[in-house]
Short mmCIF file of C-alpha atoms in Angstrom, two decimals:
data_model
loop_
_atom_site.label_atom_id
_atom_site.label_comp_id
_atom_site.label_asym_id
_atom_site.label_seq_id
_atom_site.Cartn_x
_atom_site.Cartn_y
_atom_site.Cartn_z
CA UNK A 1 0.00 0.00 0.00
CA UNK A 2 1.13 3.37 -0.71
CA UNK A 3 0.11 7.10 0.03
CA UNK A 4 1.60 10.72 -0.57
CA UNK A 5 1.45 13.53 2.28
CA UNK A 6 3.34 16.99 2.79
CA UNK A 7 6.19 16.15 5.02
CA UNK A 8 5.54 19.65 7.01
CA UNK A 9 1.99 19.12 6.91
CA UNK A 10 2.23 15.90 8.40
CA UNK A 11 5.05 16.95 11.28
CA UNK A 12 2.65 19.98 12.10
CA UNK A 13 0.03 17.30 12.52
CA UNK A 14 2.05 14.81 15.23
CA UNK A 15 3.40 17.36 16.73
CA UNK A 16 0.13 18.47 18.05
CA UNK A 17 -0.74 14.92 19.38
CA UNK A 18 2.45 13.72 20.57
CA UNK A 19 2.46 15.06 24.27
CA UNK A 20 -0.46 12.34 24.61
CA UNK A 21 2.54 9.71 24.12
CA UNK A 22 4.49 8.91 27.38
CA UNK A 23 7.20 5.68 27.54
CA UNK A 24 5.68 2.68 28.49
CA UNK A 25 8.07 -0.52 28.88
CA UNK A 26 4.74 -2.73 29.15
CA UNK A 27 2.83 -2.01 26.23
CA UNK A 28 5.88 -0.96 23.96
CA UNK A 29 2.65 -0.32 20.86
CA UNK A 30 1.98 2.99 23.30
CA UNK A 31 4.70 4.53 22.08
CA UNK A 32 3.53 4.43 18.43
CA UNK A 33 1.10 6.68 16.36
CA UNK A 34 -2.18 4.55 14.26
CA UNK A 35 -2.24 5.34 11.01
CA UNK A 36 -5.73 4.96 9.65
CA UNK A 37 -6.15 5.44 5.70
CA UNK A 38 -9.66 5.48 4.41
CA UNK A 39 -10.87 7.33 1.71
CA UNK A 40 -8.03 9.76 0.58
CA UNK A 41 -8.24 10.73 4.50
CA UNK A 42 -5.53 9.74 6.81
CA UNK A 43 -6.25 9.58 10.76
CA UNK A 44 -3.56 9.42 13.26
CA UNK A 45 -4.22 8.17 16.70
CA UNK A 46 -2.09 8.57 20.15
CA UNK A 47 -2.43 6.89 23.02
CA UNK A 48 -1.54 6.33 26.68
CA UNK A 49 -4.48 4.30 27.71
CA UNK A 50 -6.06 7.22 29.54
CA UNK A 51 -5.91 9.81 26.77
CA UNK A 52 -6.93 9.54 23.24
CA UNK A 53 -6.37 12.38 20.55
CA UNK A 54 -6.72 12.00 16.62
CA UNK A 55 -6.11 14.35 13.38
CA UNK A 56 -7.07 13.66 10.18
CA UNK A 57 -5.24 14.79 7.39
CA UNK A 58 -6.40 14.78 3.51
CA UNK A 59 -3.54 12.90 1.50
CA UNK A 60 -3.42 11.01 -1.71
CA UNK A 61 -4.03 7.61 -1.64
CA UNK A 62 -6.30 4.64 -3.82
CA UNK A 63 -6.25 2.50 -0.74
CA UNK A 64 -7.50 1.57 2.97
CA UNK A 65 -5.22 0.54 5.53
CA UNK A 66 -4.20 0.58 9.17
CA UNK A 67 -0.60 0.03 10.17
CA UNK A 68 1.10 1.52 13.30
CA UNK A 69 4.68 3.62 13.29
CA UNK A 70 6.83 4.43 16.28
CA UNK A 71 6.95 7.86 17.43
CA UNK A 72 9.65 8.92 18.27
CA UNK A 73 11.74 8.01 14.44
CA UNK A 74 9.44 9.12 12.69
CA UNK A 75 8.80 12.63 14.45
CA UNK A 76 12.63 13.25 14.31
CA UNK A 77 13.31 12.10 10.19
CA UNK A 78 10.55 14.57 9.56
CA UNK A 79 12.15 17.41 11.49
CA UNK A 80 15.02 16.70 9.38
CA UNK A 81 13.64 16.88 6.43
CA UNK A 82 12.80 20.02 4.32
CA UNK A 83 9.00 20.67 3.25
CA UNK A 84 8.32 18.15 0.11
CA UNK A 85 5.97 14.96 -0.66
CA UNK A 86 6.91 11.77 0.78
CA UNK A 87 5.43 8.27 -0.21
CA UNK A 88 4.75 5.76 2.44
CA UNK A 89 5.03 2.18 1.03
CA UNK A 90 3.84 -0.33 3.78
CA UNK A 91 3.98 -4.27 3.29
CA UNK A 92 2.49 -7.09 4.72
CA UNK A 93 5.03 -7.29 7.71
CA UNK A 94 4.13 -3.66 8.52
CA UNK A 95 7.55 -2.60 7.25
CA UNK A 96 7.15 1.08 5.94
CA UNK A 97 9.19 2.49 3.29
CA UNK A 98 9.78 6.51 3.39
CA UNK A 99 10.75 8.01 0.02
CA UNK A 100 11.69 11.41 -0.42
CA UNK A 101 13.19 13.68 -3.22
CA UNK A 102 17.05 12.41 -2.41
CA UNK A 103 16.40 9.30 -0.06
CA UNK A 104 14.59 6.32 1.16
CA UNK A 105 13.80 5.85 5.11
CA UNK A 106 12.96 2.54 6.62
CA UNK A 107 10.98 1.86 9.48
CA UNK A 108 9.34 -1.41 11.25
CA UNK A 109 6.07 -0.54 12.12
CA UNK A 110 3.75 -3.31 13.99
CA UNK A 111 0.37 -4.80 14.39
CA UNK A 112 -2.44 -2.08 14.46
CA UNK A 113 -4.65 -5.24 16.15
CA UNK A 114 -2.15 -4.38 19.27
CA UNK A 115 -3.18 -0.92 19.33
CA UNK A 116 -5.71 -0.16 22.34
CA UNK A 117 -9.71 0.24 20.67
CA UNK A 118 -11.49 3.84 22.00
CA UNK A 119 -13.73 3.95 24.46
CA UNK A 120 -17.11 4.64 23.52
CA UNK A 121 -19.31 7.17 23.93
CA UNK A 122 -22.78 5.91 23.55
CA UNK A 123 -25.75 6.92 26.08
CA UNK A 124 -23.52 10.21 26.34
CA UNK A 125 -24.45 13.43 26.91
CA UNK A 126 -23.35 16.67 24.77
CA UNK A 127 -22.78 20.15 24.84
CA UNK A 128 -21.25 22.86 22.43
CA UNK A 129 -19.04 25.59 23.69
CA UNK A 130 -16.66 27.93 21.90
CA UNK A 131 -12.73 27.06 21.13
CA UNK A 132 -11.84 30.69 22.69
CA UNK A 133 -14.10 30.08 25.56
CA UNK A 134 -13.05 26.62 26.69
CA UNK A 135 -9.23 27.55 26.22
CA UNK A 136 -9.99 30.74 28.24
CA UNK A 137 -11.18 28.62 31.36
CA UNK A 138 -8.32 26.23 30.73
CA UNK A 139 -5.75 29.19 31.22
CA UNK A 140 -7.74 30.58 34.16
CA UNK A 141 -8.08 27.77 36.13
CA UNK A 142 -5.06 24.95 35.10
CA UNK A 143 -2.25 26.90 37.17
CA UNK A 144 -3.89 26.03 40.29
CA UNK A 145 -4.61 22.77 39.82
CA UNK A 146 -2.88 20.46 42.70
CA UNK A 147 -0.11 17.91 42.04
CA UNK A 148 -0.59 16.21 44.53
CA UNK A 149 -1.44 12.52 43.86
CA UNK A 150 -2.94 11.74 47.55
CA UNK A 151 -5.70 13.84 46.80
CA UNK A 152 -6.70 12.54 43.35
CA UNK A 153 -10.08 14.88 43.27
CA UNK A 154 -7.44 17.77 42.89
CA UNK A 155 -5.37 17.14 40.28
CA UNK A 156 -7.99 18.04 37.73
CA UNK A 157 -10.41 20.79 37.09
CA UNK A 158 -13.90 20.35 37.89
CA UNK A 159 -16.53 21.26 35.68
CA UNK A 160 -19.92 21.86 36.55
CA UNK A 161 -23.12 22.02 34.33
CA UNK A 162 -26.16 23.61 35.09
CA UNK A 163 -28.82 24.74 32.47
CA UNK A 164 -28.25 27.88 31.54
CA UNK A 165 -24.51 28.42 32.52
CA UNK A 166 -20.82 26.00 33.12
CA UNK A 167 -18.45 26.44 35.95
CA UNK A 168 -14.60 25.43 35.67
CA UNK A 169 -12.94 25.41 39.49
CA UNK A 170 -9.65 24.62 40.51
CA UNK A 171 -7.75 24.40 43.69
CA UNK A 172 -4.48 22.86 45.64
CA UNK A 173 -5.91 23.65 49.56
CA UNK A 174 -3.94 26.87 48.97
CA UNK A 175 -6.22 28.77 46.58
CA UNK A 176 -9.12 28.28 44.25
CA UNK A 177 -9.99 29.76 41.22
CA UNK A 178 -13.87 29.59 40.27
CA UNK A 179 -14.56 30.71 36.21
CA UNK A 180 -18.23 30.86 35.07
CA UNK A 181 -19.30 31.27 31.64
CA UNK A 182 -23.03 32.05 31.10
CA UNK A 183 -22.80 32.08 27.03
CA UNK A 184 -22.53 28.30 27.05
CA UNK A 185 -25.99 26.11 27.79
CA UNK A 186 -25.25 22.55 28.59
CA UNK A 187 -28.92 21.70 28.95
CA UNK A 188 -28.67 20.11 32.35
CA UNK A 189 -26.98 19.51 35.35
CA UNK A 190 -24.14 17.55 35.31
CA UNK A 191 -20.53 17.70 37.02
CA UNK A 192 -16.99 15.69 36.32
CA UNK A 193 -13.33 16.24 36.83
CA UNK A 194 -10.84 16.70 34.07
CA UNK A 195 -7.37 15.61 34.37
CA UNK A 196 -4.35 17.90 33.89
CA UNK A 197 -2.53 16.06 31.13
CA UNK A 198 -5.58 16.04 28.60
CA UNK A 199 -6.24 19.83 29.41
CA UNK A 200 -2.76 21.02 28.51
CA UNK A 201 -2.77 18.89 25.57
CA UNK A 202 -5.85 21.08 24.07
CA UNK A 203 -4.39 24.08 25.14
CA UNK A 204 -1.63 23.31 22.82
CA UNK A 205 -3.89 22.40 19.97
CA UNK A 206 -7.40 24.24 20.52
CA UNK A 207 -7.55 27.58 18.23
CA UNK A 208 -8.45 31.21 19.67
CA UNK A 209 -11.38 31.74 17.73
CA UNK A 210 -15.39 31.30 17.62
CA UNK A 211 -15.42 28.04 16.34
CA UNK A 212 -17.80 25.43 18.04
CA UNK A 213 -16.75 22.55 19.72
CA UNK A 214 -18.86 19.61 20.68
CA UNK A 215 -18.06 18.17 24.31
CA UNK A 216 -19.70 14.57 25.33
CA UNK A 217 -19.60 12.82 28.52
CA UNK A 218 -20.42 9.56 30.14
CA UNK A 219 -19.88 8.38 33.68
CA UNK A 220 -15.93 7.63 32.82
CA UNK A 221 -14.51 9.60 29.89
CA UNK A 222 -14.86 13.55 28.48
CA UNK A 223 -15.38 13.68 24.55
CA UNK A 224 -14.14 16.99 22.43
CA UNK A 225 -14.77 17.50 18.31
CA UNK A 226 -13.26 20.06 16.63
CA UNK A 227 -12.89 19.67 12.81
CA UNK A 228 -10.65 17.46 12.35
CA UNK A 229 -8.95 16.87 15.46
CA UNK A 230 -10.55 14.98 18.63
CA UNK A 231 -9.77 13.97 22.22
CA UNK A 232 -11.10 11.30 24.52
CA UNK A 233 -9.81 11.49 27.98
CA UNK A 234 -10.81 9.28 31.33
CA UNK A 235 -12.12 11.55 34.04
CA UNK A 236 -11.04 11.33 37.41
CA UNK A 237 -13.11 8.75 39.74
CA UNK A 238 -13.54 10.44 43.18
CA UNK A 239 -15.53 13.53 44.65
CA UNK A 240 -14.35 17.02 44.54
CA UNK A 241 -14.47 19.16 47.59
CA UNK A 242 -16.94 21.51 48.37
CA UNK A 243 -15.66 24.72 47.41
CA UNK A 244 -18.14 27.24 47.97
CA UNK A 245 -17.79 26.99 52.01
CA UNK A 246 -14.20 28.33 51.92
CA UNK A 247 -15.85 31.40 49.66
CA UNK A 248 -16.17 34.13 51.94
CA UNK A 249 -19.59 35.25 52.72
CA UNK A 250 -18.05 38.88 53.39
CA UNK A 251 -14.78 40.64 53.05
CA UNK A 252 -15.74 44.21 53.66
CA UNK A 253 -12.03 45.76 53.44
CA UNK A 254 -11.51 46.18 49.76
CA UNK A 255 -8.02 47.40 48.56
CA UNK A 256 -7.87 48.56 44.11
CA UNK A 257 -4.58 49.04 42.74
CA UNK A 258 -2.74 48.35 39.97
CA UNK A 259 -2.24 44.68 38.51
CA UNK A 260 0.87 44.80 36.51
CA UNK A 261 2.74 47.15 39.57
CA UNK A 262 1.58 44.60 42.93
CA UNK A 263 2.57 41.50 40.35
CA UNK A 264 6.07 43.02 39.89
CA UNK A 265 6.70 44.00 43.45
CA UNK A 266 5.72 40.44 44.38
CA UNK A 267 7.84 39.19 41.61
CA UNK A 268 11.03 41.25 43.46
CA UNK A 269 10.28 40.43 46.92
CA UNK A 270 10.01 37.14 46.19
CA UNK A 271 13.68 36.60 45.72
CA UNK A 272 14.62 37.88 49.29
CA UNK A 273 11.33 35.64 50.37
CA UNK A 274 12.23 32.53 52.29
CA UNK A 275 12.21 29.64 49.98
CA UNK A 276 10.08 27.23 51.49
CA UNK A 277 7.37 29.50 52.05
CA UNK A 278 7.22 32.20 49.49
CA UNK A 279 5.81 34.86 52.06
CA UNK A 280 5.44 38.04 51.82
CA UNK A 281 3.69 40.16 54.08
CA UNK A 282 1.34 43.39 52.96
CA UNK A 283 0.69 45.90 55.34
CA UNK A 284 -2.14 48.26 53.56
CA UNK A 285 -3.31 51.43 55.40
CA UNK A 286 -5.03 54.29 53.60
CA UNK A 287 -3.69 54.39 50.16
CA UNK A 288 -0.65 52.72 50.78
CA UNK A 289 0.08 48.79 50.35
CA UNK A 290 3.90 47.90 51.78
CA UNK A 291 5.46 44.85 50.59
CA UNK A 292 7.99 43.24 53.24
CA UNK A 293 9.62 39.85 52.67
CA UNK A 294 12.69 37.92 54.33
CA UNK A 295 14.65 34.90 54.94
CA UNK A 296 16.49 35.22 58.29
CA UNK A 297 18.59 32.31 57.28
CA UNK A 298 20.69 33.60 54.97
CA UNK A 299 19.71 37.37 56.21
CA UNK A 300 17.95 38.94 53.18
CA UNK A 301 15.34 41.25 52.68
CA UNK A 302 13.38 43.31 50.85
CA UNK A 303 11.06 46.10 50.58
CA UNK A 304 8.50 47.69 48.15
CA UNK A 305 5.87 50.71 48.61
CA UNK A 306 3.00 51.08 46.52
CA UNK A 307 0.44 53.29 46.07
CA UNK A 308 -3.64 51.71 46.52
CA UNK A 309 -7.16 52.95 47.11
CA UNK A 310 -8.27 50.49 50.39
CA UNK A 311 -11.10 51.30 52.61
CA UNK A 312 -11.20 49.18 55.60
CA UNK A 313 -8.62 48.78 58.93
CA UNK A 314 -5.29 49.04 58.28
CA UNK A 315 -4.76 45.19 58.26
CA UNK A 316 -1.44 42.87 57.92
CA UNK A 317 -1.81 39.34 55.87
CA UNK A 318 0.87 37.02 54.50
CA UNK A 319 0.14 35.08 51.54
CA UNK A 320 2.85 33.18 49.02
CA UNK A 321 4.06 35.63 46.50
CA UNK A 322 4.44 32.88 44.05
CA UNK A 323 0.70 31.78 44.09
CA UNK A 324 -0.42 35.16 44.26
CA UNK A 325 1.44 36.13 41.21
CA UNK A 326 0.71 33.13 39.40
CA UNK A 327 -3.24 34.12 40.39
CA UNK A 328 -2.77 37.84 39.27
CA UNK A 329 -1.88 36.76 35.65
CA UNK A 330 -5.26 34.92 35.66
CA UNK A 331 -7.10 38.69 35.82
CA UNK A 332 -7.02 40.19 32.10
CA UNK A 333 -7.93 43.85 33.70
CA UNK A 334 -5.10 46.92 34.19
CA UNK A 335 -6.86 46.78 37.70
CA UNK A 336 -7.76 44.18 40.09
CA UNK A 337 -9.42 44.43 43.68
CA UNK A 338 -8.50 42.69 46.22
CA UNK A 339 -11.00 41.65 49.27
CA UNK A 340 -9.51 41.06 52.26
CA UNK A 341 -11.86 40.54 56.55
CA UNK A 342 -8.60 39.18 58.88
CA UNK A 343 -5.42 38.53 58.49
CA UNK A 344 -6.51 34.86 58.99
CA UNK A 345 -9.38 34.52 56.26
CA UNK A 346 -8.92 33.77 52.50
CA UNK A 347 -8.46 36.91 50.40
CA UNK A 348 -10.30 37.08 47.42
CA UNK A 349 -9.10 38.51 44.05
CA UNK A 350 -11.56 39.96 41.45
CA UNK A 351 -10.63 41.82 37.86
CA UNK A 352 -12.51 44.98 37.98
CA UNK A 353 -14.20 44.63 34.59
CA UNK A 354 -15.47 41.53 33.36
CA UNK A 355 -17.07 40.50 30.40
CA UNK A 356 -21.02 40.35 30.36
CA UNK A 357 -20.58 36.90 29.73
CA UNK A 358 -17.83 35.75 32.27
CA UNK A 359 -17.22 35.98 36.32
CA UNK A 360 -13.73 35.32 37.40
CA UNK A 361 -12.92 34.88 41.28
CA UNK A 362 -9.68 34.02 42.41
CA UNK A 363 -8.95 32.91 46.00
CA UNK A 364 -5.97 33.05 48.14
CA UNK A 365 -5.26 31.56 51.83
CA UNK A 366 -3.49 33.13 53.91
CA UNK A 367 0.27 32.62 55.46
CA UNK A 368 1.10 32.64 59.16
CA UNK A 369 3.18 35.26 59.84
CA UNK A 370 6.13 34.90 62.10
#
């Protein structure tokens, strides 16, 4: 069997689906990409047994076939080679033959009976959001997902479904980031947890635009269409936590300033902060926020001023300058507010505009200070 595809089109392709392949020593066929040939289409599929993702690429070709080709050879001889056709001549051993304008490649491919069958999605239920929105609340919310393996419920984002409206929420125990979109209608209530691998797999390949994707789910795996490209991921099997009681009813203090100022100052201090904690400590009174951070081990520290509108107490709160940061570049806005009660309570973080269609909160605990 033979077929002719653009060798950049094709790398452009894989490289989009590769970071679904990981090294696996048991099931050596994990490591390979499915080729799937029907119809002058060719689809290529990439496991690791919990993630699934597939392009499909128009190539020319009088035949149907299925053959499977490591990964790893076949991603680096097309980085080698410049932008040109190449014609894939498999036989019935599953060895492939690569010819270009100056040279022929040989690979061994294998068995595509040993490649792992999808899951399938029947009695599922489906949605459509779009690309830009769905990669939005991936950015928003991903960073503060928890690596932590003892707490499985964590290590993905939760999404929950209601009617008229979807909710993407996040957290590690040290903050939580909640983002609501209100222009997507999933039709009913629903909820499941999305794992971070799959998520920063359609980061990498999901466009910024207004096109629609369709998202399916059933008790055990998540389901996204996009043109030609899909994923099918396993969802995580436990409960997440109930994050609306560590919402603050109330923080009446309120401090406004400006985002890309408080994220550099933190950025700063955050070198003289002590390493295993990341604090820094803001003292805010009247218009005035000071930033204060130290490691008495090795004796450094450092200092920042900055100018704020707060009404409330003058109040002192620690939090990790690295998570608040990494929380600031969530808010899109020149300005952010920043709700504070005691110097014990979370701190909440809001953009001061928001799209009609979006609500962004961002919550921080708070650090003992020494």
């Amino acid at each position: 069997m033979k077929f002719i595809v653009s060798s950049s089109t094709l790398l452009k392709q894989l490289q989009q689906i590769s970071g679904v392949i990981s090294s696996n020593t048991v099931l050596p066929v994990l490591e390979d990409f499915l080729f799937e040939i029907n119809e002058k289409k060719l689809t290529v599929v990439a496991t690791d047994l919990e993630t699934v993702m597939r392009i499909q690429i128009n190539i020319e070709s009088n035949e149907n076939d299925r053959f499977c080709v490591p990964a790893k050879i076949l991603l680096d001889t097309l980085k080698a080679l410049p932008d040109q056709p190449l014609t894939f001549s498999i036989d019935e051993s599953f060895a492939i033959e690569i010819t270009s304008e100056n040279g022929k490649y040989k690979i061994m491919g294998e068995n595509p009976e040993n490649f792992p069958k999808d899951p399938s999605d029947e009695a599922s239920k489906s949605f459509t959001i779009p690309s830009s929105a769905l990669l939005t609340a991936i950015n928003k919310t991903l960073f503060a997902v928890s690596s932590d393996d003892l707490r499985p419920a964590m290590t993905g984002v939760f999404f929950e479904l209601s009617e008229k409206e979807i909710q993407f929420v996040a957290t590690d125990a040290h903050r939580l980031v909640k983002y609501k979109r209100t222009d997507v209608t999933p039709g009913e209530a629903g909820s499941f947890i999305v794992p971070r691998k799959p998520l920063n797999v359609l980061r990498n390949v999901l466009p910024d635009n207004e096109d629609i994707l369709t998202i399916s789910h059933t008790a055990n795996h998540l389901f996204v269409k996009h043109e030609n490209t899909s994923l099918i991921c396993r969802l995580i099997d436990a409960r997440f936590p109930d994050y609306k009681v560590v919402i603050p009813a109330s923080n009446p203090y309120v401090m406004t300033l400006n985002k890309a100022a408080f994220a550099g100052g933190l950025r700063r201090l955050n070198v003289f902060a002590n390493k295993s904690t990341n604090l820094v400590v803001l003292s805010i009174s009247g218009s005035e926020l000071l930033l204060n951070a130290q490691d008495v081990d090795f004796n450094f520290e450092g200092n920042e001023r900055l100018t704020c509108q707060y009404n409330g107490e003058p109040i002192q709160i620690g939090f990790n300058a690295k998570f608040l940061s990494e929380m600031l570049g969530a808010a899109d806005t020149e300005e952010v507010k920043v709700e504070l009660s005691t110097p014990s309570k979370a701190g909440l973080i809001k953009p001061i505009e928001q799209e009609d269609n979006e609500d962004l909160l961002l919550l921080m605990m708070p650090l003992l200070i020494n």
